[in-house]
XYZ file of N, CA, C and O in Angstrom:
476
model
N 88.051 112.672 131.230
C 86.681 112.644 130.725
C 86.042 114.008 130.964
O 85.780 114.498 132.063
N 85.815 114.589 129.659
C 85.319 115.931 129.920
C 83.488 115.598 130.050
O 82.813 114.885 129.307
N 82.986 116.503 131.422
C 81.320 116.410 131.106
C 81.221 118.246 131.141
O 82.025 119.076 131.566
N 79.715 118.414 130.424
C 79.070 119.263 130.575
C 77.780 119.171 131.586
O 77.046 118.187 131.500
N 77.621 119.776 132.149
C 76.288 119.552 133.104
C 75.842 121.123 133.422
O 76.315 122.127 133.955
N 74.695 120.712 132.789
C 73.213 121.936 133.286
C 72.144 121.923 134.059
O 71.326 121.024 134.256
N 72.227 123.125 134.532
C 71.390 123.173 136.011
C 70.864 124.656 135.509
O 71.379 125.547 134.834
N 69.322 124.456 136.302
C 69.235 125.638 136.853
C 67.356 125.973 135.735
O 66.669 126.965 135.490
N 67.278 124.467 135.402
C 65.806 124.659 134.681
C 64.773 124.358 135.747
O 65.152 124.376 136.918
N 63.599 124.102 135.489
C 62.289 124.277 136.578
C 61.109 124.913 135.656
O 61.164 125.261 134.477
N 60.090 124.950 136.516
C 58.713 125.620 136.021
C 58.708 127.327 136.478
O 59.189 127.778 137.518
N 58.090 128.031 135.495
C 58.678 129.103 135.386
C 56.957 129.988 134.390
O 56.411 129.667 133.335
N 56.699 130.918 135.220
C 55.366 131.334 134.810
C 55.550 132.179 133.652
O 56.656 132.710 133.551
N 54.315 132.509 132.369
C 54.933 133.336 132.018
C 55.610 134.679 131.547
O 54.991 135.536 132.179
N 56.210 135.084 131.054
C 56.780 136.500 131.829
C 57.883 136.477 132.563
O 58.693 137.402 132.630
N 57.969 135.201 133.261
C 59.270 135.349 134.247
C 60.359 134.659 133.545
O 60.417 134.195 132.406
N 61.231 134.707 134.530
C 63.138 134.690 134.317
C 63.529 133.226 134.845
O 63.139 132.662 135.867
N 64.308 132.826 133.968
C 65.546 131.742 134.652
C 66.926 131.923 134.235
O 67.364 132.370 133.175
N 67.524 131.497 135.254
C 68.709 131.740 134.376
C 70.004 130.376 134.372
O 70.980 130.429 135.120
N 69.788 129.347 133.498
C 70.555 128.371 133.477
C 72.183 128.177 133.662
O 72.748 129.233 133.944
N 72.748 127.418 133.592
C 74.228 127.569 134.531
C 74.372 126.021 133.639
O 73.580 125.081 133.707
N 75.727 126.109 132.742
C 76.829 124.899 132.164
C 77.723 124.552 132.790
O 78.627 125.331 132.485
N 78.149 123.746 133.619
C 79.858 123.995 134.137
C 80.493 122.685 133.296
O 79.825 121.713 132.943
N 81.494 122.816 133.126
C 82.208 121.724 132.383
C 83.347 121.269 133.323
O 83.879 122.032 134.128
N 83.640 120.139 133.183
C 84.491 119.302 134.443
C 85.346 118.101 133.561
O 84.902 117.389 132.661
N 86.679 118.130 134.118
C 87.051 117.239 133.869
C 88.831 117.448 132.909
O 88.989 118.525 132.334
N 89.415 116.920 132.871
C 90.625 117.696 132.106
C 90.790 118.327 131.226
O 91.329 117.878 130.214
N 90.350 119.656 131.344
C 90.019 120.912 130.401
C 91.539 121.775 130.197
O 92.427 122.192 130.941
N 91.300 121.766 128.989
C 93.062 122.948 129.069
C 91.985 124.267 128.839
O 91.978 125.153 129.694
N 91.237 124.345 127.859
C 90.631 125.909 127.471
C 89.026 125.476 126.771
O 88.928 124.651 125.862
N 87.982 126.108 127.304
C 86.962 125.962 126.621
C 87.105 127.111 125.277
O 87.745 128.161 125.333
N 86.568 126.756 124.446
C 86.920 127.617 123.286
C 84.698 128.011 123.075
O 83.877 128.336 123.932
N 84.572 127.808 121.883
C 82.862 128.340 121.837
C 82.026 127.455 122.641
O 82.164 126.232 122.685
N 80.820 128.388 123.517
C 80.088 128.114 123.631
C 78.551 128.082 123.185
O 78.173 128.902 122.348
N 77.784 127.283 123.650
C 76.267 127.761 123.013
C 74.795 126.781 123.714
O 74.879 125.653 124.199
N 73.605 127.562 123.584
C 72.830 126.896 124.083
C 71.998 126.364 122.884
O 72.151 126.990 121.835
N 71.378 125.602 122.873
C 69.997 124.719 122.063
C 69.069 124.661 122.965
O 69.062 125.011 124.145
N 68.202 124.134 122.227
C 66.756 123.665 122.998
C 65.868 122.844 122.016
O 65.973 123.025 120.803
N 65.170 122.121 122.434
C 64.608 121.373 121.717
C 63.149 120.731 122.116
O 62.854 119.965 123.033
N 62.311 121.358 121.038
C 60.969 120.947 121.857
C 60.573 120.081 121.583
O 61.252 119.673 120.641
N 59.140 118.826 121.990
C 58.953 117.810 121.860
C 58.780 117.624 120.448
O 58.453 118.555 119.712
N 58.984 116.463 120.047
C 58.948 116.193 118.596
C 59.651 116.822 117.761
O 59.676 116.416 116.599
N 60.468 118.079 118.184
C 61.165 118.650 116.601
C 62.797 118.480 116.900
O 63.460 117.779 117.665
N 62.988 119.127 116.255
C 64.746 118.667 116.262
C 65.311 119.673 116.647
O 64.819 120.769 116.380
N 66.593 119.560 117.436
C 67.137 120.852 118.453
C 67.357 122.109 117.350
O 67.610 122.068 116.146
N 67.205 122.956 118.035
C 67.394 124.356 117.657
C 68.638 125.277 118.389
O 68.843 124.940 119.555
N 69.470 126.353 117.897
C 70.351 127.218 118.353
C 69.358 128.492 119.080
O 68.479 129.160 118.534
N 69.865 128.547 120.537
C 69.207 129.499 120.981
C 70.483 130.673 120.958
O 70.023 131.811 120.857
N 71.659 130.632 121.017
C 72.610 131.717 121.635
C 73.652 130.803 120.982
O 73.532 129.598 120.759
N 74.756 131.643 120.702
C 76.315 130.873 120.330
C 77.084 132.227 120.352
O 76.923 133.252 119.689
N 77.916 131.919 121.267
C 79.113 132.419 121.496
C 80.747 132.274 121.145
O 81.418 132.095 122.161
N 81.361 132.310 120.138
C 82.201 132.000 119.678
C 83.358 132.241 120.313
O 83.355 133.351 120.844
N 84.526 131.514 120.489
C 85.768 132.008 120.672
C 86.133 133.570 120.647
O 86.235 134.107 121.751
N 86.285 134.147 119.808
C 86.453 135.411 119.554
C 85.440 135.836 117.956
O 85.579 135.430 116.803
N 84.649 136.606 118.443
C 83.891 137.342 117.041
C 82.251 137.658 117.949
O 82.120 137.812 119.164
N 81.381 137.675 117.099
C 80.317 138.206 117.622
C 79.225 136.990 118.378
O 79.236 135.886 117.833
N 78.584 137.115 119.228
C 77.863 136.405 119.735
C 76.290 136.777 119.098
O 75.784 137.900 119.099
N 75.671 135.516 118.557
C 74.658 135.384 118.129
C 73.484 134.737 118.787
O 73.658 134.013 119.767
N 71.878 135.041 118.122
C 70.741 134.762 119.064
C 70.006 134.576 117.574
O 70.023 135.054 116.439
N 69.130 133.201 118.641
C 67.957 132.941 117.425
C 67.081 134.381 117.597
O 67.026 135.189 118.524
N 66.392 134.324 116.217
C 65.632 135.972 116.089
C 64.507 136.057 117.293
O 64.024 137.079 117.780
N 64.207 134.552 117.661
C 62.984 134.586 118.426
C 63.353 135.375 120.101
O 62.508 136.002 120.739
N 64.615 135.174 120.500
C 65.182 135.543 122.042
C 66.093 136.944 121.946
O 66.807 137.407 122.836
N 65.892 137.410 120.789
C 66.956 138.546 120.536
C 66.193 139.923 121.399
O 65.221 140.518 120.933
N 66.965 140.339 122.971
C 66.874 141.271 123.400
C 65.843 140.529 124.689
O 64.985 141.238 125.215
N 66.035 138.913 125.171
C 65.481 138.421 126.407
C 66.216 137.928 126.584
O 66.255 137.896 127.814
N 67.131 137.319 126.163
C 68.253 136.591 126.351
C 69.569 136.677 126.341
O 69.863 136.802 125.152
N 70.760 136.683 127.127
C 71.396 136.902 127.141
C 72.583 135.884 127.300
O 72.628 135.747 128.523
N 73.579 135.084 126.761
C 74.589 134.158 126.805
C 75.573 135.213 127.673
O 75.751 136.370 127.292
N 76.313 134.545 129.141
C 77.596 134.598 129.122
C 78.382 133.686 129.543
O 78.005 132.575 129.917
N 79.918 134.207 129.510
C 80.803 133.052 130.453
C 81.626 133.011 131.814
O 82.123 134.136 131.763
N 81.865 132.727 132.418
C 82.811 132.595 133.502
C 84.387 131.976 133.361
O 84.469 131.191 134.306
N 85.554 131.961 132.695
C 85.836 131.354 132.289
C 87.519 130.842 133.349
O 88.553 130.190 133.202
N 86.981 131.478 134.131
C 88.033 131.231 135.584
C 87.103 129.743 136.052
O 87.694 128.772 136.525
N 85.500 129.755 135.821
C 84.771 128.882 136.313
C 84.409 127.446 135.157
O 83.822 126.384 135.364
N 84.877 127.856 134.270
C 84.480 126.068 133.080
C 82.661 127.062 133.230
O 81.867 126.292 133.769
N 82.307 127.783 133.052
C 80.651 128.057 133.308
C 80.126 128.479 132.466
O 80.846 129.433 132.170
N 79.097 128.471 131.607
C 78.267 129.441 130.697
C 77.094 129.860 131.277
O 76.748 129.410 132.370
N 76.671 130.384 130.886
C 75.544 130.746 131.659
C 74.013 131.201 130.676
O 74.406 131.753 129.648
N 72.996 131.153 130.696
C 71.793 131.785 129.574
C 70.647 132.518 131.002
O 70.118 132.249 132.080
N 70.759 133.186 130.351
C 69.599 134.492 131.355
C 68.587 134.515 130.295
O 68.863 134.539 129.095
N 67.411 134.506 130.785
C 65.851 134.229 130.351
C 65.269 135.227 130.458
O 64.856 135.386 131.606
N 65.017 136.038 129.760
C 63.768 136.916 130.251
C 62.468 136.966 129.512
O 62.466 136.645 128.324
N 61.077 137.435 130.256
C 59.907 136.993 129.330
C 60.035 136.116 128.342
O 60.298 136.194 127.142
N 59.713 134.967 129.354
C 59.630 133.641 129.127
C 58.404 133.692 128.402
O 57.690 134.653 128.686
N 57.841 132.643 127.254
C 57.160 132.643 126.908
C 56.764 131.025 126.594
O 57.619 130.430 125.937
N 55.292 130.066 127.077
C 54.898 128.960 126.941
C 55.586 128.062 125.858
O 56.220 127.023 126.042
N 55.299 128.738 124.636
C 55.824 128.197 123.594
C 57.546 128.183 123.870
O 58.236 127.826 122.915
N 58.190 128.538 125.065
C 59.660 128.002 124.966
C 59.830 127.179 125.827
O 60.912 127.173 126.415
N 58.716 126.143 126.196
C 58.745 125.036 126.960
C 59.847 124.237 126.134
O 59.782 124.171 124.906
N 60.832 123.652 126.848
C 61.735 122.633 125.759
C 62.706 121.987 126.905
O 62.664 122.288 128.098
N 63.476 121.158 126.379
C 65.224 120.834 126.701
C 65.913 121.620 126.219
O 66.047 121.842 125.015
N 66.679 122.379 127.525
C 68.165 123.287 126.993
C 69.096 122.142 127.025
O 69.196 121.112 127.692
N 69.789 122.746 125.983
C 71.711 121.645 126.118
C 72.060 123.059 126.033
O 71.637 124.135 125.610
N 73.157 122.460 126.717
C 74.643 122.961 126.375
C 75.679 122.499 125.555
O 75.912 121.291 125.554
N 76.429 123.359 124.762
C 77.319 122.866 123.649
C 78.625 123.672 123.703
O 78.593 124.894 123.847
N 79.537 123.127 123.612
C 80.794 123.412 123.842
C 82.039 123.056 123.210
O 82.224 121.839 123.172
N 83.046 123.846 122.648
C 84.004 123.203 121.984
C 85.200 123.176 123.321
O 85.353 124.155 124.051
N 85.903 122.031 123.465
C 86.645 122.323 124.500
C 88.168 121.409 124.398
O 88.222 120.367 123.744
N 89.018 121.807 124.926
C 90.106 121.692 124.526
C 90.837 121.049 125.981
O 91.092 121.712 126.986
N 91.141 119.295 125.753
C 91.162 118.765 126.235
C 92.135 117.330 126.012
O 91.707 116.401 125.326
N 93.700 117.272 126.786
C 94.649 116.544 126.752
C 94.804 116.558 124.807
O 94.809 115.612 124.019
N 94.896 117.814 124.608
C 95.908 118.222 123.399
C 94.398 117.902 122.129
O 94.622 118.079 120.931
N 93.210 117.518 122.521
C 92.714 117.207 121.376
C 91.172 118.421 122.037
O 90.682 118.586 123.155
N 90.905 118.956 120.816
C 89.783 119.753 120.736
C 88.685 119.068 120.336
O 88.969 118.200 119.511
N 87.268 119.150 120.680
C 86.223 118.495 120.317
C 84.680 119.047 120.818
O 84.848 119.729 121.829
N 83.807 119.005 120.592
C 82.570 119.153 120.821
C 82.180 118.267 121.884
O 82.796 117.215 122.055
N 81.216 118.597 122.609
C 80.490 118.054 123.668
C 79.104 118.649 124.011
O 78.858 119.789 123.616
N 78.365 118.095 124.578
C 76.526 118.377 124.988
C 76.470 117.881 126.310
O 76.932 116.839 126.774
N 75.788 118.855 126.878
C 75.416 118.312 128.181
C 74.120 117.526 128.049
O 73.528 117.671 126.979
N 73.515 116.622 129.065
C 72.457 116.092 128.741
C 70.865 116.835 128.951
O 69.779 116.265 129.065
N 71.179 118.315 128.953
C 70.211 119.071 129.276
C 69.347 119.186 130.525
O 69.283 118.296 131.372
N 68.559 120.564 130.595
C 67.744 120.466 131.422
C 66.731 121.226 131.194
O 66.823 122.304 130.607
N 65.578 120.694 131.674
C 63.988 121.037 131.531
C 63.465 122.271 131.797
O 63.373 122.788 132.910
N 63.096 122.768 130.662
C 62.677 124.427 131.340
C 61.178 124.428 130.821
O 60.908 124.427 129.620
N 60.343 124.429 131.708
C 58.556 124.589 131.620
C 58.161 125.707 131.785
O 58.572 126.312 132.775
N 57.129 126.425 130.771
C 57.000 127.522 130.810
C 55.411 127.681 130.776
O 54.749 127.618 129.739
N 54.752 127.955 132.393
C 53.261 127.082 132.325
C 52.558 128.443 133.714
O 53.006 129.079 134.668
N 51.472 128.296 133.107
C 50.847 129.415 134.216
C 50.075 128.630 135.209
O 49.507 129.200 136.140
């Protein structure tokens, strides 16, 4: 049973930094792409960062040059670094992952975590 689990959201003034943490667990042969979402109340999730297997790593236009996606991949870990945070990115982060697991590849979401962005 593969999980994703994210840590590392909280209240966060704004201007300031967080920096969230994915680890994935469970009988993993190879994580292949990663990526973060978020999703604010009432609307429907959005792509914040995606990191592909091999090719270029992409950012919604809104976080391009505060944000930064990486991986750990000795660790199952992704990671999203925050910078100038801004109110309006109060939301649920997920994590999303393609991962490669007892011979079958598939998608997975972590159940997110809360990032408040409040003075």
């Amino acid at each position: 049973q593969v999980q994703l689990v994210e840590s590392g959201g909280g209240l966060v003034q704004p201007g300031g930094s967080l920096r969230l943490s994915c680890a994935a667990s469970g009988s993993i042969s190879r994580v292949y792409a990663v990526g973060w979402y978020r999703q604010h109340p009432g609307k429907q999730r959005e792509v914040v960062a995606a990191m592909p297997s091999g090719g270029t790593t992409n950012y919604a236009d809104s976080v391009k040059g505060r944000f930064t996606i990486s991986r750990d991949n000795a660790k199952n870990t992704v990671y999203l670094h925050m910078n100038s945070l801004k109110p309006g990115e109060t939301a649920v982060y997920y994590c999303h992952a393609e991962i490669s697991s007892d011979y079958v590849s598939r998608w997975y979401w972590g159940r997110g975590t809360q990032v408040t962005v409040s003075s």
